[in-house]
CSV table of C-alpha atoms in Angstrom, one decimal:
chain,number,residue,atom,x,y,z
A,1,MET,CA,-26.4,3.8,29.2
A,2,PHE,CA,-23.1,2.6,30.7
A,3,ASP,CA,-22.8,0.2,33.6
A,4,LEU,CA,-20.2,2.1,35.6
A,5,HIS,CA,-18.0,0.2,37.9
A,6,ASP,CA,-16.7,1.5,41.3
A,7,PRO,CA,-13.6,3.5,40.4
A,8,ALA,CA,-11.8,2.4,43.6
A,9,SER,CA,-12.2,-1.3,42.7
A,10,LEU,CA,-10.3,-0.5,39.5
A,11,GLY,CA,-7.6,1.7,40.9
A,12,PHE,CA,-9.1,5.1,40.4
A,13,ASP,CA,-9.8,8.0,42.8
A,14,ALA,CA,-13.4,8.9,42.3
A,15,ASP,CA,-13.0,12.5,43.7
A,16,ARG,CA,-10.1,13.1,41.2
A,17,LEU,CA,-12.1,11.7,38.3
A,18,ALA,CA,-14.9,14.1,39.3
A,19,ARG,CA,-12.6,17.0,38.4
A,20,ILE,CA,-13.1,16.3,34.7
A,21,ALA,CA,-16.7,17.5,34.2
A,22,PRO,CA,-16.2,20.9,35.9
A,23,PHE,CA,-13.0,21.4,34.0
A,24,LEU,CA,-14.7,20.7,30.6
A,25,THR,CA,-17.7,22.9,31.6
A,26,GLU,CA,-15.6,25.9,32.7
A,27,ALA,CA,-12.9,25.7,30.1
A,28,TYR,CA,-14.7,24.6,27.0
A,29,VAL,CA,-18.5,23.9,27.0
A,30,GLY,CA,-19.5,26.9,29.1
A,31,PRO,CA,-17.6,29.5,26.9
A,32,GLY,CA,-18.8,27.9,23.7
A,33,LYS,CA,-15.4,26.7,22.6
A,34,LEU,CA,-16.9,23.2,22.4
A,35,PRO,CA,-20.6,22.8,21.9
A,36,MET,CA,-20.7,19.4,23.5
A,37,ALA,CA,-18.4,16.8,25.2
A,38,GLN,CA,-18.7,13.1,25.9
A,39,LEU,CA,-16.1,11.1,27.7
A,40,LEU,CA,-15.7,7.5,28.8
A,41,VAL,CA,-12.8,6.2,30.9
A,42,ALA,CA,-12.4,2.5,31.3
A,43,ARG,CA,-10.0,0.0,32.9
A,44,ASP,CA,-9.8,-3.6,31.8
A,45,GLY,CA,-12.6,-2.6,29.4
A,46,LYS,CA,-14.9,-1.7,32.3
A,47,PRO,CA,-16.3,1.8,32.4
A,48,VAL,CA,-15.4,3.8,35.5
A,49,HIS,CA,-16.2,7.4,34.5
A,50,HIS,CA,-18.6,9.0,32.1
A,51,VAL,CA,-19.2,12.7,31.2
A,52,ASN,CA,-22.0,14.0,29.0
A,53,LEU,CA,-22.2,17.8,28.5
A,54,GLY,CA,-23.7,20.4,26.2
A,55,THR,CA,-26.2,20.1,23.4
A,56,MET,CA,-26.7,18.4,20.1
A,57,GLY,CA,-26.0,21.7,18.4
A,58,GLU,CA,-27.4,25.1,17.5
A,59,GLY,CA,-30.9,25.5,19.0
A,60,ARG,CA,-31.1,21.8,19.6
A,61,GLU,CA,-31.8,19.6,22.7
A,62,ASP,CA,-29.3,18.5,25.4
A,63,LEU,CA,-26.7,16.1,24.1
A,64,ARG,CA,-28.1,12.6,23.7
A,65,GLU,CA,-26.2,9.7,25.3
A,66,ASP,CA,-26.6,7.9,21.9
A,67,ALA,CA,-25.5,11.0,19.8
A,68,LEU,CA,-23.7,10.3,16.5
A,69,PHE,CA,-20.4,12.0,15.8
A,70,ARG,CA,-18.2,12.3,12.7
A,71,ILE,CA,-15.2,10.4,14.0
A,72,ALA,CA,-13.1,11.4,11.0
A,73,SER,CA,-9.6,9.9,11.3
A,74,MET,CA,-10.6,7.6,14.1
A,75,THR,CA,-11.7,5.6,11.1
A,76,LYS,CA,-8.0,4.9,10.4
A,77,PRO,CA,-7.4,2.4,13.2
A,78,VAL,CA,-10.5,0.5,12.1
A,79,THR,CA,-9.3,0.3,8.5
A,80,SER,CA,-5.8,-0.8,9.7
A,81,ILE,CA,-7.3,-3.6,11.8
A,82,ALA,CA,-9.4,-4.7,8.8
A,83,PHE,CA,-6.3,-4.8,6.5
A,84,MET,CA,-4.4,-6.8,9.2
A,85,GLN,CA,-7.2,-9.3,9.3
A,86,LEU,CA,-6.4,-10.0,5.7
A,87,VAL,CA,-2.7,-10.2,6.4
A,88,GLU,CA,-3.5,-12.8,9.1
A,89,GLN,CA,-5.2,-14.9,6.4
A,90,CYS,CA,-2.2,-14.6,4.1
A,91,LYS,CA,-4.3,-12.9,1.5
A,92,VAL,CA,-1.7,-10.1,1.4
A,93,ALA,CA,1.6,-9.3,3.2
A,94,LEU,CA,3.0,-6.1,4.6
A,95,GLU,CA,6.1,-6.4,2.4
A,96,ASP,CA,4.1,-6.9,-0.8
A,97,PRO,CA,4.4,-4.1,-3.3
A,98,VAL,CA,1.1,-2.2,-3.6
A,99,THR,CA,1.1,-2.8,-7.4
A,100,ARG,CA,0.0,-6.3,-6.6
A,101,VAL,CA,-3.4,-4.8,-5.8
A,102,PHE,CA,-3.0,-1.4,-7.5
A,103,PRO,CA,-1.5,-1.8,-11.0
A,104,GLU,CA,-2.4,1.9,-11.4
A,105,PHE,CA,0.6,2.8,-9.1
A,106,ALA,CA,3.2,1.3,-11.4
A,107,GLY,CA,5.9,3.8,-12.3
A,108,LEU,CA,4.9,6.5,-9.7
A,109,SER,CA,7.3,9.5,-10.0
A,110,LEU,CA,8.8,11.9,-7.4
A,111,TYR,CA,8.1,15.6,-7.3
A,112,ALA,CA,10.7,17.6,-9.2
A,113,GLY,CA,9.1,21.0,-9.5
A,114,GLY,CA,6.1,22.7,-11.0
A,115,GLY,CA,2.5,22.7,-10.1
A,116,GLY,CA,-0.3,25.2,-10.0
A,117,SER,CA,-0.3,27.0,-13.4
A,118,ILE,CA,3.0,25.3,-14.4
A,119,PRO,CA,3.0,21.6,-15.4
A,120,PHE,CA,4.8,19.2,-13.0
A,121,MET,CA,8.4,18.7,-14.1
A,122,PRO,CA,9.3,15.1,-14.9
A,123,GLY,CA,10.7,13.4,-11.9
A,124,ARG,CA,12.6,10.1,-11.4
A,125,THR,CA,10.7,6.9,-10.8
A,126,ALA,CA,10.0,6.5,-7.1
A,127,ALA,CA,11.1,3.5,-5.1
A,128,SER,CA,8.6,0.6,-4.8
A,129,MET,CA,5.8,1.3,-2.4
A,130,ARG,CA,4.8,-1.5,0.0
A,131,PHE,CA,1.6,-2.0,2.0
A,132,ILE,CA,3.5,-1.3,5.2
A,133,ASP,CA,4.3,2.2,3.7
A,134,LEU,CA,0.5,2.9,3.6
A,135,LEU,CA,0.0,1.7,7.2
A,136,THR,CA,2.8,3.8,8.5
A,137,HIS,CA,2.1,7.0,6.4
A,138,MET,CA,5.5,6.6,4.8
A,139,SER,CA,4.1,6.2,1.3
A,140,GLY,CA,4.9,9.6,-0.1
A,141,PHE,CA,1.3,10.6,-0.4
A,142,THR,CA,-0.1,13.7,1.3
A,143,TYR,CA,-3.3,15.5,2.3
A,144,GLY,CA,-4.6,18.7,0.8
A,145,LEU,CA,-5.2,20.0,4.3
A,146,GLN,CA,-1.4,20.0,4.9
A,147,ASN,CA,-1.4,23.2,2.8
A,148,ARG,CA,2.4,23.2,2.4
A,149,THR,CA,3.3,22.2,-1.2
A,150,ASN,CA,2.1,22.4,-4.8
A,151,ILE,CA,1.2,18.7,-4.5
A,152,ASP,CA,-1.1,19.5,-1.5
A,153,ALA,CA,-2.7,22.1,-3.7
A,154,LEU,CA,-3.5,19.5,-6.4
A,155,TYR,CA,-5.0,17.2,-3.7
A,156,ARG,CA,-7.3,20.1,-2.7
A,157,GLU,CA,-8.2,20.7,-6.4
A,158,HIS,CA,-9.2,17.0,-6.7
A,159,ASN,CA,-10.9,17.3,-3.2
A,160,PHE,CA,-9.3,14.0,-2.2
A,161,ASP,CA,-9.8,14.9,1.5
A,162,PHE,CA,-13.6,14.8,1.0
A,163,ALA,CA,-14.2,12.4,-1.8
A,164,ARG,CA,-17.4,10.9,-0.5
A,165,ARG,CA,-19.8,12.7,-2.8
A,166,HIS,CA,-17.9,13.0,-6.0
A,167,LEU,CA,-15.5,10.0,-6.5
A,168,ASP,CA,-15.8,6.3,-6.3
A,169,SER,CA,-12.8,4.2,-5.3
A,170,ALA,CA,-11.6,3.5,-8.8
A,171,GLU,CA,-11.7,7.2,-9.7
A,172,PHE,CA,-9.9,8.1,-6.5
A,173,VAL,CA,-7.0,5.7,-7.3
A,174,ASP,CA,-6.9,6.8,-11.0
A,175,ARG,CA,-6.5,10.4,-10.1
A,176,LEU,CA,-4.0,9.8,-7.3
A,177,ALA,CA,-1.8,7.7,-9.6
A,178,LYS,CA,-1.3,10.7,-12.0
A,179,LEU,CA,0.3,12.8,-9.3
A,180,PRO,CA,3.9,12.7,-8.1
A,181,LEU,CA,4.9,11.5,-4.7
A,182,GLU,CA,6.5,13.9,-2.2
A,183,PHE,CA,9.3,11.4,-1.3
A,184,ASP,CA,10.4,7.9,-1.8
A,185,PRO,CA,8.2,5.4,0.1
A,186,GLY,CA,9.8,4.5,3.4
A,187,GLU,CA,12.0,7.6,3.5
A,188,ARG,CA,9.9,10.0,5.6
A,189,TRP,CA,6.6,10.3,7.4
A,190,ASN,CA,3.7,12.4,6.2
A,191,TYR,CA,0.1,12.3,7.3
A,192,SER,CA,-1.9,11.5,4.2
A,193,VAL,CA,-4.6,9.7,2.2
A,194,SER,CA,-2.6,6.5,2.7
A,195,THR,CA,-5.3,4.9,4.8
A,196,ASP,CA,-8.0,5.7,2.2
A,197,VAL,CA,-5.8,3.7,-0.3
A,198,LEU,CA,-5.5,1.0,2.3
A,199,GLY,CA,-9.3,0.9,2.6
A,200,ILE,CA,-9.6,0.4,-1.2
A,201,ALA,CA,-7.1,-2.4,-0.9
A,202,VAL,CA,-9.4,-4.1,1.7
A,203,GLU,CA,-12.2,-3.7,-0.9
A,204,ARG,CA,-10.2,-5.2,-3.7
A,205,ILE,CA,-8.8,-8.1,-1.7
A,206,SER,CA,-12.1,-9.0,0.1
A,207,GLY,CA,-14.5,-8.3,-2.8
A,208,GLN,CA,-16.7,-6.3,-0.4
A,209,ARG,CA,-17.3,-2.6,-0.2
A,210,LEU,CA,-15.5,-1.2,2.9
A,211,GLY,CA,-18.6,-0.5,4.9
A,212,ASP,CA,-19.9,-4.0,4.3
A,213,TYR,CA,-16.5,-5.5,5.3
A,214,PHE,CA,-16.5,-3.5,8.5
A,215,ALA,CA,-20.1,-4.5,9.4
A,216,GLU,CA,-19.4,-8.2,8.9
A,217,HIS,CA,-15.9,-8.6,10.3
A,218,ILE,CA,-15.6,-5.8,13.0
A,219,PHE,CA,-18.8,-4.0,13.9
A,220,GLY,CA,-21.1,-7.0,14.0
A,221,PRO,CA,-18.8,-9.2,16.1
A,222,LEU,CA,-18.1,-6.3,18.5
A,223,GLY,CA,-21.7,-5.1,18.8
A,224,MET,CA,-20.9,-1.7,17.3
A,225,VAL,CA,-24.5,-1.2,16.2
A,226,ASP,CA,-24.4,2.5,15.4
A,227,THR,CA,-21.1,2.9,13.4
A,228,ALA,CA,-21.2,3.2,9.6
A,229,PHE,CA,-20.2,5.4,6.7
A,230,GLY,CA,-22.9,8.1,7.0
A,231,THR,CA,-26.3,8.0,8.6
A,232,ASN,CA,-29.8,6.9,7.5
A,233,ASP,CA,-33.4,8.0,7.9
A,234,GLN,CA,-33.8,6.1,11.2
A,235,ASN,CA,-30.8,7.5,13.0
A,236,HIS,CA,-30.1,10.8,11.3
A,237,ALA,CA,-31.7,12.9,14.0
A,238,ARG,CA,-29.0,11.7,16.4
A,239,LEU,CA,-26.2,13.3,14.4
A,240,VAL,CA,-24.7,16.3,16.2
A,241,ASP,CA,-23.9,19.6,14.5
A,242,ALA,CA,-20.2,20.1,13.5
A,243,TYR,CA,-18.4,23.4,14.2
A,244,GLN,CA,-15.4,25.4,13.0
A,245,TYR,CA,-12.9,26.9,15.4
A,246,GLN,CA,-12.7,30.7,15.6
A,247,PRO,CA,-9.8,32.3,17.5
A,248,GLY,CA,-11.1,34.1,20.5
A,249,LYS,CA,-14.8,33.4,19.7
A,250,PRO,CA,-17.3,30.6,20.2
A,251,ALA,CA,-17.1,28.0,17.4
A,252,LYS,CA,-19.3,28.7,14.4
A,253,LEU,CA,-21.6,26.2,12.7
A,254,LEU,CA,-20.0,24.2,9.9
A,255,ASP,CA,-22.5,21.3,9.2
A,256,ALA,CA,-25.9,21.2,10.9
A,257,GLY,CA,-26.8,17.6,11.8
A,258,PRO,CA,-30.4,17.7,10.6
A,259,ALA,CA,-29.4,19.1,7.2
A,260,SER,CA,-26.1,17.2,6.8
A,261,GLY,CA,-25.5,15.4,3.5
A,262,LEU,CA,-24.3,12.4,5.5
A,263,ARG,CA,-27.8,11.0,5.2
A,264,LYS,CA,-27.3,10.6,1.4
A,265,PRO,CA,-25.4,7.5,0.3
A,266,GLY,CA,-21.8,8.2,-0.5
A,267,ARG,CA,-19.9,7.0,-3.6
A,268,PHE,CA,-16.8,6.4,-1.6
A,269,ASP,CA,-16.2,4.8,1.8
A,270,SER,CA,-13.3,6.7,3.2
A,271,GLY,CA,-11.1,4.4,5.2
A,272,GLY,CA,-9.1,7.4,6.2
A,273,GLY,CA,-12.0,9.4,7.7
A,274,GLY,CA,-15.5,8.6,6.8
A,275,LEU,CA,-17.2,6.9,9.8
A,276,VAL,CA,-20.0,8.2,11.9
A,277,GLY,CA,-20.5,6.5,15.3
A,278,THR,CA,-21.2,6.8,19.0
A,279,LEU,CA,-19.1,7.0,22.2
A,280,ALA,CA,-20.5,3.6,23.2
A,281,ASP,CA,-19.5,1.9,20.0
A,282,TYR,CA,-15.9,3.3,19.9
A,283,HIS,CA,-15.6,2.3,23.6
A,284,ARG,CA,-16.3,-1.3,22.4
A,285,PHE,CA,-13.6,-1.0,19.8
A,286,CYS,CA,-11.1,0.3,22.5
A,287,ALA,CA,-12.2,-2.5,24.9
A,288,MET,CA,-11.3,-5.0,22.2
A,289,LEU,CA,-7.9,-3.3,21.8
A,290,THR,CA,-7.4,-3.4,25.6
A,291,GLY,CA,-8.3,-7.1,25.5
A,292,ARG,CA,-5.5,-7.7,23.0
A,293,GLY,CA,-7.8,-8.2,20.1
A,294,GLU,CA,-10.8,-9.9,21.8
A,295,LEU,CA,-14.0,-8.7,23.4
A,296,ASP,CA,-16.8,-10.8,24.9
A,297,GLY,CA,-15.6,-13.9,23.1
A,298,ALA,CA,-15.2,-12.2,19.7
A,299,ARG,CA,-11.6,-12.4,18.4
A,300,ILE,CA,-11.0,-9.6,16.0
A,301,ILE,CA,-7.3,-9.7,15.7
A,302,ALA,CA,-4.6,-11.9,17.3
A,303,PRO,CA,-2.6,-10.6,20.2
A,304,LYS,CA,0.8,-10.8,18.4
A,305,THR,CA,-0.7,-9.1,15.4
A,306,LEU,CA,-1.8,-6.2,17.6
A,307,ASP,CA,1.6,-6.1,19.2
A,308,LEU,CA,3.1,-5.7,15.8
A,309,MET,CA,0.6,-2.9,14.9
A,310,THR,CA,1.4,-0.9,18.1
A,311,ALA,CA,5.2,-1.2,17.9
A,312,ASN,CA,7.2,1.7,16.5
A,313,HIS,CA,8.0,1.1,12.8
A,314,LEU,CA,9.8,4.3,12.1
A,315,PRO,CA,13.4,3.6,10.8
A,316,GLY,CA,16.0,3.3,13.4
A,317,GLY,CA,13.5,3.7,16.3
A,318,ALA,CA,13.1,7.4,15.5
A,319,ASP,CA,10.3,9.5,16.8
A,320,LEU,CA,8.1,11.8,14.6
A,321,THR,CA,10.2,14.9,15.4
A,322,GLN,CA,12.9,13.2,13.3
A,323,LEU,CA,10.9,12.0,10.3
A,324,SER,CA,7.6,13.9,10.1
A,325,GLU,CA,7.0,16.3,7.1
A,326,SER,CA,3.5,17.2,8.3
A,327,MET,CA,2.2,20.6,9.3
A,328,PHE,CA,-0.8,18.7,10.8
A,329,SER,CA,-1.5,15.3,12.1
A,330,GLU,CA,-3.5,13.8,15.0
A,331,SER,CA,-0.3,13.2,16.9
A,332,GLN,CA,2.2,14.8,19.3
A,333,ASN,CA,5.7,14.3,17.9
A,334,ALA,CA,8.2,14.3,20.7
A,335,GLY,CA,8.6,10.8,22.2
A,336,VAL,CA,6.1,9.4,19.8
A,337,GLY,CA,6.6,6.8,17.1
A,338,PHE,CA,4.2,5.3,14.6
A,339,GLY,CA,3.0,1.8,14.1
A,340,LEU,CA,0.6,0.1,11.7
A,341,GLY,CA,-2.3,2.6,12.0
A,342,PHE,CA,-1.6,4.0,15.5
A,343,ALA,CA,0.7,6.5,17.1
A,344,CYS,CA,2.7,4.9,19.9
A,345,VAL,CA,4.5,6.3,22.9
A,346,ILE,CA,8.2,5.3,22.8
A,347,ASP,CA,9.6,7.7,25.4
A,348,PRO,CA,7.0,9.0,27.9
A,349,ALA,CA,9.3,11.6,29.4
A,350,LYS,CA,9.7,13.4,26.0
A,351,THR,CA,5.9,13.7,25.6
A,352,LEU,CA,5.9,15.9,28.8
A,353,MET,CA,2.7,14.3,29.9
A,354,PRO,CA,1.7,11.2,31.9
A,355,ALA,CA,1.9,8.2,29.7
A,356,SER,CA,3.1,4.6,29.6
A,357,LYS,CA,5.6,3.2,27.1
A,358,GLY,CA,3.7,1.3,24.5
A,359,GLU,CA,0.5,3.4,24.9
A,360,PHE,CA,-1.2,3.9,21.5
A,361,TYR,CA,-3.8,6.4,20.2
A,362,TRP,CA,-5.2,8.5,17.5
A,363,GLY,CA,-7.9,11.2,17.0
A,364,GLY,CA,-10.2,12.8,14.5
A,365,ALA,CA,-10.2,16.2,12.8
A,366,TYR,CA,-13.4,17.3,14.7
A,367,SER,CA,-11.4,17.0,18.0
A,368,THR,CA,-12.5,13.4,18.9
A,369,ALA,CA,-9.8,11.2,20.4
A,370,PHE,CA,-9.0,7.9,22.0
A,371,PHE,CA,-6.0,6.2,23.7
A,372,VAL,CA,-5.3,2.8,25.0
A,373,ASP,CA,-2.6,2.2,27.7
A,374,PRO,CA,-1.8,-1.6,27.6
A,375,VAL,CA,0.4,-1.3,30.7
A,376,GLU,CA,-2.3,0.1,32.9
A,377,ALA,CA,-5.2,-1.4,30.8
A,378,ILE,CA,-6.8,2.0,30.6
A,379,SER,CA,-8.7,3.4,27.7
A,380,MET,CA,-10.4,6.7,27.0
A,381,VAL,CA,-12.8,7.8,24.3
A,382,PHE,CA,-13.6,11.5,23.9
A,383,MET,CA,-16.3,12.9,21.5
A,384,THR,CA,-17.0,16.5,20.5
A,385,GLN,CA,-17.3,18.2,17.1
A,386,VAL,CA,-15.0,21.2,16.5
A,387,TYR,CA,-12.7,21.4,13.5
A,388,PRO,CA,-9.7,21.4,13.4
A,389,SER,CA,-8.4,19.2,16.3
A,390,SER,CA,-5.4,21.4,16.7
A,391,ALA,CA,-7.6,24.2,18.0
A,392,TYR,CA,-7.2,23.4,21.7
A,393,PRO,CA,-4.9,21.3,24.0
A,394,ILE,CA,-7.9,19.3,25.2
A,395,ARG,CA,-6.3,15.8,24.6
A,396,ARG,CA,-3.3,16.7,26.7
A,397,GLN,CA,-5.5,18.1,29.4
A,398,LEU,CA,-7.8,15.0,29.5
A,399,LYS,CA,-4.8,12.7,29.7
A,400,THR,CA,-3.4,14.7,32.6
A,401,LEU,CA,-6.7,14.6,34.5
A,402,ILE,CA,-7.2,10.9,33.9
A,403,TYR,CA,-3.7,9.8,35.0
A,404,SER,CA,-3.8,12.1,38.0
A,405,ALA,CA,-6.9,10.1,39.1
A,406,LEU,CA,-5.1,6.8,38.8
A,407,SER,CA,-4.3,5.6,42.4
A,408,ASP,CA,-3.2,2.1,41.7
A,409,SER,CA,-0.5,1.8,38.9
A,410,ARG,CA,0.4,-1.6,37.6
A,411,VAL,CA,3.9,-0.6,36.7
A,412,PRO,CA,6.2,-2.5,39.1
A,413,ALA,CA,7.8,-0.3,41.7
């Protein structure tokens, strides 16, 4: 399926790359911690190493090369790119107040107490929220899965995290607008439904449903033929089973691919986590990022726009240890900042793993992950399907294995 290039010609030690598959087999796939694993490592957008292990799921065949995965929050970078395409066209600006597109958000208040069986106490009016606050997760919104506060509990009650089946985008915004914010926009960082709101902004500004916008402006030009919100009758058999982590035990079945409701049309295209796609497709997205916004002649985003997106936008150059309120996100915190839709490495030494300054990445709740290192022109895409992604240190381990196989660094001596 992949035209693999000679690792040595692209600065990798083939024997060291060959350590990855045995490690995944012995540590994860063999013991049943992960039911399957797919990996692709590339340099300059050219694949140098591919791994395909495990099965499609419970009682199913060996893992297909063209298997479909729930990529969850790896949808967020796609939504962020889509929004920035509209910024490039001056249809919207990062500093614009979100009320320009969402009049429903006028007069949002801050949390001042209450919740659960007690009504929310009236709080003061929050500072104005800008679109950059959505991109950076500094909006004051949250996720029900954070499971920390009374506001999180209300998000779970509304099932905002899984809105596909029961809300359309207008209902999503209307319900969200009735809840208080956790903090003033721009004040702190909290992983949240911000990117779902951003996706609805793309819909309102473009006049297209989000999946249609993606298909026309990102997936079509990049040749990402298998990525969409949900599946259909033609490709549904390629959807892998999803699993739930169990401490000390093999993962248990959470959503069987053949029976999954993802075949049914959704009411809501979740810009924060709704896409289903293949390893090959997401590799093409990462190859575009490695190519500074272009792949095979298709320009998706301008190089300077991508530079802006992958720079640290946390106030004062802080990292996430200083500003994050989240119990859970798809990021390490030490030495890591946050840009416009991506986590970004600002101090490799503090991450305690091999990395380059300026590397950017994200992952999904089912333990999928990617990173792009613009200094070394390396990208990685990893697919599996176990929830939550905090279950195992697999991302750290994969980065260690990949960088330990790099024999020709492009960092000046």
